[in-house]
Amino acid sequence: MLIIRGGRLLDAHAHTAEPADILVDGDTIREVGRPGLPAPADARTIAAGGRILMPGLVNAHTHSHGNLAKGMGDRWTLELLLNAGPWISGNRSQEDKYLSALIGAVEMVRKGCTACYDLFYEFPAPTLEGLDAVGRAYAEVGMRAVVAPMMADRTFYQAIPGLLDELPTDLRESVARLVLAPWPVSLAATRKALDGWKLDREQVALAVAPTIPLHCSDDFLAGCRDVAREYGVGLHTHVAESKVQAVAGLAKYGKTLTAHLDALKVLGPNFTAAHAIWLDADDIARLADHGASVAHNPGSNMRLGSGLAAVGAMRERGVNVGIGTDAASCSDNLNMFESMRLASMVSKVQGPDYARWLTTEDVLEMATVGSARALGFASALGRIAPGYKADIVFLDASHINFVPLNDPTNQVVHTEDGGAVDAVMIGGRMVVEDGRVTTVDAGKLAAMAEAAVARLRVANEATRTLAQRLEPVVGTFCRALAGREYHVQRYGAPPAR
Ligand SMILES: [Zn+2]
């Protein structure tokens, strides 16, 4: 048992942070009460004077393979990022997969995030060994994660209608050599991982992530649906993230991507739609009626120029919305405080009706309770309350971000940037103390990362050259596709020249 004494507990709804003590039994909060809360004589005391206590933030969407590719792109649309994938994430050893996840976990916990939904990619198919390497990284840091093998049976070049035809012959032959495993191979590997998972599933669980509907055959999507239901795990995919996807989906399926997923019976309470930018009211209703979640990634959505998600409308219709950072290769830090601030801003820039803007309470709820539900931990994570896991962030109330302290809720969402995170407890264990991660040697981590990227830079030289040659063709084609097809759908004819 341990007792946290002297802290001020954030009440997001009341916009207050009043003194409170928290009794923790093992990894779980047993009681929350006024200062002087009785505790067993042998309970260890954690002094939290001058600290604001808030629930650990939950990152609803990230990609651990992206952390070794931090800072590698600028002026990339989603399609140009996907084009760069074989270059920036290629040739990874098991050690690289572990290391990439470790980097992200260290950053997240350091910035007050205690759990994440990680869509982790391996080429050409997921493996138990790769998933285990990632899972071990989270366990080593002491962070919680839902790790979902991100899979496809079509490459990006095969997924966008007409793109292959547009490529010069030599480039078309080059991308034809990027061959993904047939979907039964990927699903068999997923089952193997689900059957053989050794890690504590309350700390690191598995889920299933067909990457993008257009990149997966319908048989594959249905197979993912069935595996997720059979094992009682989450199902997570990128839905209408870009306009290119939205128009390509309409062209391919004759209906929206969300309607297509609905027709395949993929939507359900275990389903999370990442991004969900190019949705119409019917799509939002479908997600709400199936009890599905949306992972809102405002930083990535702006960085890739994907658009602004209509989160207010989703919440009004009853969709559960969590907040994510997305990958370090597209947004580029994994700072949930920044994601909250951006979520607030993005809602406010979308229209003058300020009564429909998200409040800071809404945003904080999304980044804790909303994300926790998307991860499948609705009754265990996201709150500081009896019965919930002891995942608690200690903010230094004397940090300049809280000087002066006028409104704790507003300041946690709009002012805090991770700088005031003094300590982080996950499952009753301190993983950050005095602003430093206690579970990993930061110097050793940096040296390992430098060595890995130096090796990968050489190993991925050919895919870098290929990506750079493809970039103008892909960029021009996709921009035109989105513009022309959108015009056809909206106005019934292509734009006049
Ligand atoms: Zn993503």
XYZ file of C-alpha atoms and ligand atoms in Angstrom:
498
model
C 0.000 0.000 0.000
C 1.050 3.547 -0.506
C -0.523 6.861 0.293
C -0.038 10.024 -1.742
C -0.312 12.953 0.642
C -0.332 16.707 0.237
C -1.234 16.929 -3.462
C -4.013 18.883 -5.094
C -6.366 16.742 -7.133
C -7.497 18.181 -10.454
C -11.271 18.216 -10.828
C -11.576 18.951 -14.539
C -15.310 19.521 -14.370
C -15.171 21.931 -11.412
C -12.018 23.649 -12.726
C -10.425 23.235 -9.296
C -7.450 21.456 -7.720
C -8.276 20.967 -4.053
C -6.088 19.141 -1.507
C -6.680 15.380 -1.460
C -4.923 12.182 -0.423
C -4.922 9.026 -2.528
C -4.562 5.508 -1.132
C -3.090 3.001 -3.567
C -3.248 -0.752 -3.081
C -0.844 -2.544 -5.401
C -1.482 -1.085 -8.846
C -4.988 0.179 -8.065
C -6.466 3.260 -6.413
C -8.402 2.166 -3.338
C -9.590 5.455 -1.904
C -9.507 9.182 -2.614
C -10.244 11.479 0.317
C -9.620 14.646 2.207
C -6.162 15.402 3.638
C -5.422 13.063 6.531
C -7.094 10.088 4.827
C -6.457 7.073 7.097
C -3.930 4.594 5.757
C -2.476 1.331 7.109
C 0.543 1.897 9.386
C 2.898 0.198 6.936
C 1.712 2.180 3.911
C 4.551 4.040 2.206
C 3.970 7.785 1.975
C 4.576 9.707 -1.228
C 4.819 13.423 -0.546
C 3.004 15.429 -3.203
C 3.137 18.900 -1.680
C 3.052 21.590 -4.371
C 1.880 19.078 -6.962
C -1.285 19.040 -9.034
C -2.417 15.441 -9.509
C -4.174 14.448 -12.714
C -4.945 11.158 -14.469
C -2.275 9.868 -16.838
C -2.976 10.963 -20.404
C -3.873 8.216 -22.865
C -2.589 8.453 -26.431
C -5.285 6.991 -28.671
C -3.118 6.698 -31.784
C 0.585 6.392 -32.451
C 3.044 4.235 -34.398
C 6.125 2.988 -32.578
C 8.044 2.331 -35.795
C 7.870 6.079 -36.479
C 10.143 7.066 -33.603
C 13.379 6.205 -35.376
C 12.131 8.351 -38.300
C 11.602 11.433 -36.142
C 12.129 14.669 -38.053
C 12.672 13.021 -41.448
C 10.027 14.839 -43.454
C 8.543 18.209 -44.168
C 5.944 19.307 -46.713
C 4.675 15.744 -46.961
C 1.031 14.981 -47.492
C -0.193 11.673 -46.084
C 0.402 10.115 -49.506
C 3.973 11.409 -49.643
C 4.560 10.073 -46.140
C 3.275 6.663 -47.257
C 5.503 6.902 -50.319
C 8.463 7.473 -47.991
C 7.519 4.505 -45.757
C 9.919 1.903 -47.221
C 12.742 4.442 -46.850
C 12.099 5.855 -43.372
C 10.859 2.615 -41.760
C 12.623 -0.049 -43.851
C 15.210 -2.686 -43.020
C 14.434 -2.740 -39.316
C 16.006 -5.455 -37.177
C 14.208 -6.831 -34.104
C 16.494 -4.624 -32.031
C 15.442 -1.564 -34.077
C 11.766 -2.357 -33.481
C 12.393 -2.572 -29.752
C 14.498 0.597 -29.775
C 11.971 2.597 -31.788
C 9.218 1.677 -29.329
C 11.490 2.435 -26.385
C 12.176 5.964 -27.678
C 8.458 6.668 -27.968
C 7.618 5.194 -24.579
C 10.298 7.301 -22.892
C 9.019 10.458 -24.580
C 5.397 9.714 -23.745
C 5.872 8.968 -20.058
C 8.223 11.948 -19.689
C 5.365 14.088 -21.034
C 2.642 12.664 -18.805
C 1.214 9.932 -21.019
C 0.729 6.574 -19.313
C -0.889 4.421 -22.027
C -1.048 4.380 -25.816
C -2.606 2.609 -28.776
C 0.342 1.663 -30.970
C -0.258 0.651 -34.587
C 3.058 -1.015 -35.292
C 4.157 -1.918 -38.808
C 6.361 -4.727 -40.011
C 7.142 -5.499 -43.625
C 5.978 -7.700 -45.294
C 3.822 -9.126 -42.445
C 3.630 -8.935 -38.655
C 5.591 -11.366 -36.508
C 5.262 -12.542 -32.930
C 8.933 -11.665 -32.445
C 8.482 -8.087 -33.669
C 5.368 -7.528 -31.580
C 7.137 -9.015 -28.586
C 10.107 -6.665 -29.101
C 7.742 -3.687 -29.048
C 5.808 -5.031 -26.073
C 9.012 -5.537 -24.106
C 9.992 -1.902 -24.702
C 6.746 -0.654 -23.143
C 7.070 -3.112 -20.263
C 10.646 -2.012 -19.650
C 9.660 1.657 -19.451
C 6.680 0.703 -17.290
C 4.093 2.148 -19.654
C 0.826 0.610 -20.770
C 0.118 -0.016 -24.438
C -2.252 -1.717 -26.804
C -0.022 -2.898 -29.632
C -1.846 -3.587 -32.874
C -0.022 -5.129 -35.840
C -0.718 -2.739 -38.718
C -1.271 -4.788 -41.848
C -2.176 -4.553 -45.500
C -2.325 -6.803 -48.545
C -2.008 -3.975 -51.070
C 0.813 -1.490 -51.203
C 0.090 2.209 -51.269
C 0.833 2.185 -55.025
C -1.735 -0.561 -55.603
C -4.287 1.103 -53.327
C -4.673 4.398 -55.158
C -6.648 3.786 -58.371
C -4.710 4.862 -61.459
C -1.441 5.636 -59.700
C 0.545 2.690 -61.063
C -0.441 3.614 -64.622
C 0.938 7.072 -64.058
C 4.436 5.899 -63.109
C 7.265 5.659 -65.658
C 8.048 2.016 -66.459
C 11.218 1.766 -64.365
C 9.524 3.242 -61.297
C 6.500 0.987 -61.779
C 8.829 -2.017 -61.881
C 10.602 -0.822 -58.752
C 7.433 -0.446 -56.695
C 6.171 -3.782 -58.034
C 9.061 -5.385 -56.127
C 7.563 -4.162 -52.830
C 5.360 -7.174 -52.216
C 3.236 -7.557 -49.101
C 2.391 -10.932 -47.641
C -0.958 -12.460 -48.689
C -3.555 -11.639 -46.061
C -3.899 -15.183 -44.651
C -0.193 -15.005 -43.742
C -0.680 -11.735 -41.847
C -3.773 -13.006 -40.061
C -2.049 -16.261 -39.110
C 0.824 -14.231 -37.623
C -1.698 -12.120 -35.697
C -3.351 -15.243 -34.290
C 0.028 -16.653 -33.362
C 0.827 -13.456 -31.448
C -2.564 -13.421 -29.724
C -2.147 -17.067 -28.712
C 1.474 -16.775 -27.640
C 1.470 -13.392 -25.898
C 3.524 -13.657 -22.708
C 3.310 -10.097 -21.380
C 0.792 -9.005 -18.753
C -2.226 -7.972 -20.830
C -3.189 -5.318 -18.298
C 0.068 -3.611 -19.209
C 0.661 -4.506 -22.846
C -2.277 -5.918 -24.761
C -2.709 -6.714 -28.449
C -5.256 -5.537 -31.007
C -5.706 -5.785 -34.779
C -5.050 -2.972 -37.257
C -5.800 -3.319 -40.965
C -3.928 -0.143 -41.867
C -6.225 1.659 -44.318
C -9.353 0.165 -45.912
C -8.100 0.865 -49.461
C -4.903 -1.022 -48.639
C -6.804 -4.141 -47.581
C -8.962 -6.488 -49.618
C -12.483 -6.990 -48.313
C -11.629 -10.577 -47.366
C -8.746 -9.273 -45.273
C -10.930 -6.673 -43.529
C -13.513 -9.337 -42.757
C -10.766 -11.627 -41.459
C -9.458 -8.885 -39.161
C -13.004 -8.304 -37.919
C -13.409 -11.982 -37.095
C -10.057 -12.333 -35.329
C -10.736 -9.215 -33.224
C -14.151 -10.578 -32.185
C -12.875 -14.083 -31.559
C -10.130 -12.841 -29.207
C -12.139 -9.955 -27.738
C -9.587 -7.315 -28.771
C -9.695 -3.922 -30.454
C -9.827 -3.193 -34.170
C -8.230 0.040 -35.365
C -7.876 1.497 -38.848
C -7.251 4.844 -40.539
C -10.579 6.099 -41.898
C -10.876 8.874 -44.486
C -7.724 10.524 -43.226
C -7.070 12.353 -46.490
C -9.236 13.671 -49.279
C -7.369 11.332 -51.625
C -8.613 8.376 -49.565
C -12.150 9.720 -49.443
C -12.444 10.181 -53.219
C -10.599 6.939 -53.989
C -12.951 5.125 -51.605
C -16.037 6.523 -53.300
C -14.628 5.566 -56.685
C -13.713 2.032 -55.588
C -16.642 1.105 -53.346
C -19.412 3.366 -54.655
C -19.959 4.487 -51.081
C -18.007 6.211 -48.359
C -15.224 4.369 -46.561
C -17.267 4.328 -43.367
C -20.332 2.953 -45.182
C -18.081 0.319 -46.745
C -16.732 -0.722 -43.345
C -20.286 -0.790 -42.035
C -21.361 -3.044 -44.910
C -18.502 -5.396 -43.984
C -19.773 -5.393 -40.364
C -16.440 -4.050 -39.163
C -17.910 -1.252 -37.008
C -18.607 -1.999 -33.365
C -17.752 -0.946 -29.801
C -14.231 -2.382 -30.216
C -13.627 -0.330 -33.393
C -11.502 2.808 -33.535
C -11.403 5.061 -36.598
C -8.178 7.038 -36.705
C -8.398 10.616 -38.025
C -11.929 10.371 -39.495
C -11.605 13.739 -41.215
C -13.501 13.309 -44.490
C -16.773 12.031 -43.012
C -20.303 13.104 -43.739
C -23.196 13.188 -41.261
C -24.241 9.659 -42.241
C -20.722 8.346 -41.524
C -20.732 10.003 -38.111
C -24.147 8.488 -37.355
C -22.904 5.030 -38.326
C -19.915 5.319 -35.975
C -22.123 6.585 -33.151
C -24.803 3.943 -33.628
C -22.194 1.166 -33.475
C -20.629 2.583 -30.294
C -17.320 3.056 -32.129
C -14.493 5.418 -31.183
C -12.548 8.011 -33.133
C -8.868 8.737 -32.480
C -8.442 12.449 -33.146
C -4.916 13.505 -34.107
C -5.029 17.257 -34.633
C -1.247 17.719 -34.902
C -0.790 15.148 -37.628
C -3.943 16.285 -39.414
C -2.479 19.760 -39.793
C 1.131 18.731 -40.363
C 0.142 16.489 -43.299
C -2.453 18.981 -44.530
C -5.110 16.306 -44.153
C -7.808 18.613 -42.813
C -9.708 19.371 -39.629
C -11.884 16.662 -38.075
C -15.428 17.623 -37.060
C -14.984 16.439 -33.484
C -17.718 18.680 -32.110
C -20.286 17.140 -34.448
C -19.061 13.634 -33.590
C -19.449 14.228 -29.879
C -22.862 15.829 -30.340
C -23.957 12.698 -32.205
C -22.546 10.439 -29.462
C -19.292 9.163 -30.931
C -16.634 8.411 -28.332
C -13.562 10.488 -29.239
C -10.049 9.987 -27.896
C -6.995 12.085 -28.641
C -3.722 10.907 -30.135
C -0.394 12.248 -31.259
C 0.065 10.020 -34.311
C 3.614 9.048 -35.224
C 6.882 10.885 -34.677
C 7.296 10.698 -38.461
C 4.325 13.000 -39.012
C 3.537 15.173 -36.025
C 6.512 15.002 -34.682
C 6.648 14.904 -30.922
C 4.520 12.527 -28.883
C 3.290 15.214 -26.528
C -0.272 14.671 -25.391
C -0.365 18.105 -23.774
C 0.304 19.610 -27.194
C -2.339 17.340 -28.743
C -4.891 18.551 -26.195
C -4.057 22.169 -26.851
C -4.306 21.606 -30.609
C -7.609 19.729 -30.231
C -9.017 22.739 -28.465
C -7.667 25.174 -31.058
C -8.801 23.083 -34.022
C -12.347 22.995 -32.719
C -12.349 26.750 -32.275
C -11.052 27.575 -35.753
C -13.835 25.661 -37.532
C -16.696 28.084 -37.119
C -17.927 31.195 -35.387
C -20.559 29.434 -33.259
C -18.551 29.443 -30.063
C -21.263 27.568 -28.178
C -20.278 24.497 -30.240
C -16.541 24.768 -29.625
C -14.954 22.117 -27.425
C -14.336 23.220 -23.851
C -11.123 22.430 -22.014
C -13.151 19.965 -19.928
C -14.255 18.222 -23.117
C -10.667 18.027 -24.336
C -9.302 16.668 -21.068
C -12.063 14.086 -20.938
C -11.255 12.995 -24.494
C -7.514 12.643 -23.706
C -8.194 10.489 -20.647
C -11.590 8.764 -20.491
C -12.255 8.911 -24.242
C -8.887 7.467 -25.222
C -9.080 4.860 -22.446
C -12.361 3.601 -23.879
C -10.827 3.397 -27.362
C -8.004 1.267 -25.899
C -10.561 -1.047 -24.301
C -9.730 0.068 -20.751
C -12.812 2.153 -19.998
C -13.227 0.884 -16.456
C -9.536 0.900 -15.526
C -7.843 3.980 -16.982
C -8.510 7.701 -17.373
C -9.732 8.649 -13.890
C -8.339 9.091 -10.409
C -11.036 7.179 -8.591
C -11.380 4.002 -6.495
C -11.028 0.886 -8.620
C -9.026 2.602 -11.362
C -5.351 1.894 -11.991
C -2.956 4.193 -10.135
C -1.772 6.015 -13.278
C -1.173 9.517 -11.980
C 0.717 12.558 -13.277
C 2.274 14.921 -10.735
C 2.521 18.468 -12.124
C 4.766 20.990 -10.392
C 2.396 23.805 -9.411
C 5.371 26.155 -9.037
C 6.374 25.682 -12.699
C 5.922 28.852 -14.730
C 3.066 27.167 -16.626
C 1.008 27.397 -13.424
C 2.225 30.779 -12.168
C -0.245 32.189 -11.447
C -2.791 29.407 -11.038
C -6.129 30.781 -12.144
C -7.934 27.814 -13.655
C -6.330 24.349 -13.392
C -8.419 22.768 -16.175
C -7.819 25.561 -18.659
C -4.136 25.672 -17.789
C -3.597 21.915 -18.088
C -5.088 22.020 -21.589
C -3.990 25.417 -22.866
C -0.825 26.289 -20.931
C 0.916 23.083 -19.929
C 3.399 21.675 -22.458
C 4.847 18.772 -20.490
C 7.390 21.056 -18.833
C 5.706 20.885 -15.439
C 5.557 17.068 -15.365
C 7.562 16.304 -12.250
C 6.619 12.675 -11.625
C 4.534 9.981 -13.261
C 3.132 6.930 -11.532
C 1.886 3.962 -13.545
C 0.209 1.122 -11.693
C 1.550 2.443 -8.389
C 5.147 2.523 -9.683
C 7.085 5.758 -10.223
C 8.411 5.765 -13.795
C 9.269 9.476 -13.831
C 10.783 11.293 -10.864
C 12.192 14.824 -10.769
C 11.298 15.122 -14.442
C 13.444 12.141 -15.437
C 12.473 8.673 -16.590
C 13.727 6.289 -13.911
C 13.410 3.011 -15.779
C 15.693 3.618 -18.791
C 19.255 4.903 -19.121
C 18.805 8.008 -21.296
C 22.462 8.166 -22.344
C 22.506 4.551 -23.453
C 19.228 5.048 -25.313
C 20.651 8.003 -27.251
C 23.787 6.073 -28.189
C 21.734 3.098 -29.390
C 19.494 5.404 -31.428
C 22.435 7.166 -33.079
C 24.014 3.846 -34.011
C 20.748 2.514 -35.402
C 20.013 5.509 -37.609
C 23.594 5.557 -38.928
C 23.205 1.921 -39.995
C 19.685 2.416 -41.367
C 20.759 5.444 -43.386
C 23.128 3.198 -45.353
C 20.735 0.227 -45.503
C 17.893 2.411 -46.822
C 19.903 4.384 -49.368
C 18.224 2.666 -52.329
C 14.689 3.087 -50.973
C 15.450 6.728 -50.194
C 16.501 7.328 -53.792
C 13.400 5.520 -55.036
C 11.087 7.514 -52.748
C 12.633 10.771 -53.865
C 12.196 9.878 -57.545
C 8.589 8.843 -56.931
C 7.732 11.895 -54.843
C 6.905 14.412 -57.622
C 4.872 11.859 -59.586
C 2.919 10.671 -56.539
C 2.443 14.187 -55.239
C 1.150 15.577 -58.524
C -1.086 12.583 -59.221
C -2.699 12.555 -55.793
C -3.256 16.294 -55.730
C -4.984 16.098 -59.099
C -7.004 13.026 -58.081
C -8.351 14.735 -54.991
C -9.150 17.945 -56.809
C -10.706 16.452 -59.958
C -12.637 13.603 -58.351
C -13.896 15.837 -55.626
C -15.181 18.214 -58.254
C -16.893 15.363 -60.112
C -18.625 14.156 -56.974
C -19.591 17.611 -55.824
C -20.639 19.140 -59.128
C -21.165 16.145 -61.412
C -18.338 17.065 -63.812
C -14.604 17.704 -63.776
C -13.530 21.315 -63.369
C -13.350 23.341 -66.588
C -9.779 23.888 -67.672
Zn -1.733 6.609 -37.981
